[in-house]
Coordinates of C-alpha atoms in Angstrom, one line a residue:
X4 CA -3.1 46.0 20.3
X5 CA -2.1 42.5 19.5
X6 CA -3.9 40.2 19.8
X7 CA -2.7 36.8 22.1
X8 CA -2.7 33.9 20.5
X9 CA -5.5 31.4 20.3
X10 CA -4.4 28.5 23.3
X11 CA -4.3 25.1 22.2
X12 CA -6.6 22.8 21.9
X13 CA -8.3 20.7 24.2
X14 CA -6.5 17.6 22.3
X15 CA -4.0 16.3 21.0
X16 CA -2.7 18.0 17.9
X17 CA 0.1 16.2 15.3
X18 CA 2.1 19.2 13.8
X19 CA 4.4 17.1 11.7
X20 CA 6.5 18.8 8.0
X21 CA 4.9 16.9 5.0
X22 CA 7.4 17.1 2.8
X23 CA 11.3 15.5 3.7
X24 CA 13.5 15.7 1.2
X25 CA 16.5 13.1 1.8
X26 CA 20.2 14.2 -0.3
X27 CA 21.4 12.5 -2.5
X28 CA 22.7 9.3 -2.1
X29 CA 24.4 5.5 -4.1
X30 CA 22.7 3.2 -4.2
X31 CA 23.3 0.5 -2.6
X32 CA 23.5 3.3 0.6
X33 CA 21.8 2.9 3.6
X34 CA 21.0 6.0 5.6
X35 CA 18.5 7.6 8.3
X36 CA 16.9 10.6 8.4
X37 CA 15.2 11.9 11.6
X38 CA 12.2 13.9 10.8
X39 CA 10.8 16.3 13.9
X40 CA 7.3 16.0 15.3
X41 CA 5.8 18.5 17.6
X42 CA 2.6 18.2 20.1
X43 CA 0.2 21.4 19.3
X44 CA -2.5 20.5 21.7
X45 CA -3.2 20.7 25.2
X46 CA -2.9 16.4 25.9
X47 CA -0.5 14.1 25.5
X48 CA -0.2 12.9 21.8
X49 CA 0.5 9.5 21.2
X50 CA 2.3 8.0 17.4
X51 CA 0.4 3.9 17.3
X52 CA 2.0 3.8 13.9
X53 CA 3.5 4.1 10.9
X54 CA 3.2 3.0 7.7
X55 CA 5.5 3.7 4.7
X56 CA 5.0 3.0 1.3
X57 CA 7.7 0.7 0.6
X58 CA 9.2 -1.6 2.3
X59 CA 12.7 -0.7 2.4
X60 CA 11.8 1.9 4.7
X61 CA 11.6 1.3 8.7
X62 CA 10.6 3.8 11.0
X63 CA 11.9 3.8 14.8
X64 CA 8.3 6.0 16.8
X65 CA 9.0 7.9 20.0
X66 CA 9.2 5.4 22.7
X67 CA 7.2 7.4 25.4
X68 CA 3.7 9.9 24.7
X69 CA 5.0 13.7 23.4
X70 CA 3.8 15.9 25.8
X71 CA 1.4 19.0 24.9
X72 CA 3.8 21.6 23.7
X73 CA 6.5 19.1 22.6
X74 CA 8.3 17.7 20.2
X75 CA 10.3 14.0 19.2
X76 CA 11.1 13.0 16.0
X77 CA 10.1 9.8 13.9
X78 CA 13.7 7.9 12.9
X79 CA 13.3 6.9 9.3
X80 CA 15.8 4.2 8.1
X81 CA 16.4 4.0 4.0
X82 CA 17.4 1.2 2.3
X83 CA 18.5 2.0 -1.4
X84 CA 19.7 -1.6 -2.6
X85 CA 18.5 -2.1 -5.7
X86 CA 16.7 1.9 -6.1
X87 CA 17.5 3.8 -9.4
X88 CA 16.9 7.4 -9.6
X89 CA 14.7 9.9 -7.9
X90 CA 12.6 7.4 -5.1
X91 CA 9.1 8.7 -3.6
X92 CA 7.9 6.9 0.0
X93 CA 4.6 7.8 1.6
X94 CA 4.3 7.4 5.4
X95 CA 0.8 7.0 7.0
X96 CA 1.2 8.0 10.6
X97 CA -2.0 6.6 12.9
X98 CA -1.8 8.8 16.2
X99 CA -4.7 9.4 18.4
X100 CA -4.8 13.3 17.4
X101 CA -8.6 13.5 16.3
X102 CA -8.1 15.7 13.6

């Protein structure tokens, strides 16, 4: 007998890729990257803010709470002006996910 999947948790649950890679770009280029965000919980998920580790990256948040089982995206705008070589940007995502 196959077990049924567990029900979603009662509260919101942020599900996001932990590592996202930009393609190789030419210095001075500005690119946008869309990062999928899912709500694996049983209540709406609100992303309050996202703080990038450098001023070269701006982030557009979802405009409304993400419903249970729903998805949206963060849109990252990366400006490579004055950036040379391999770069790494960390994002700190603040939401109402209690975990």
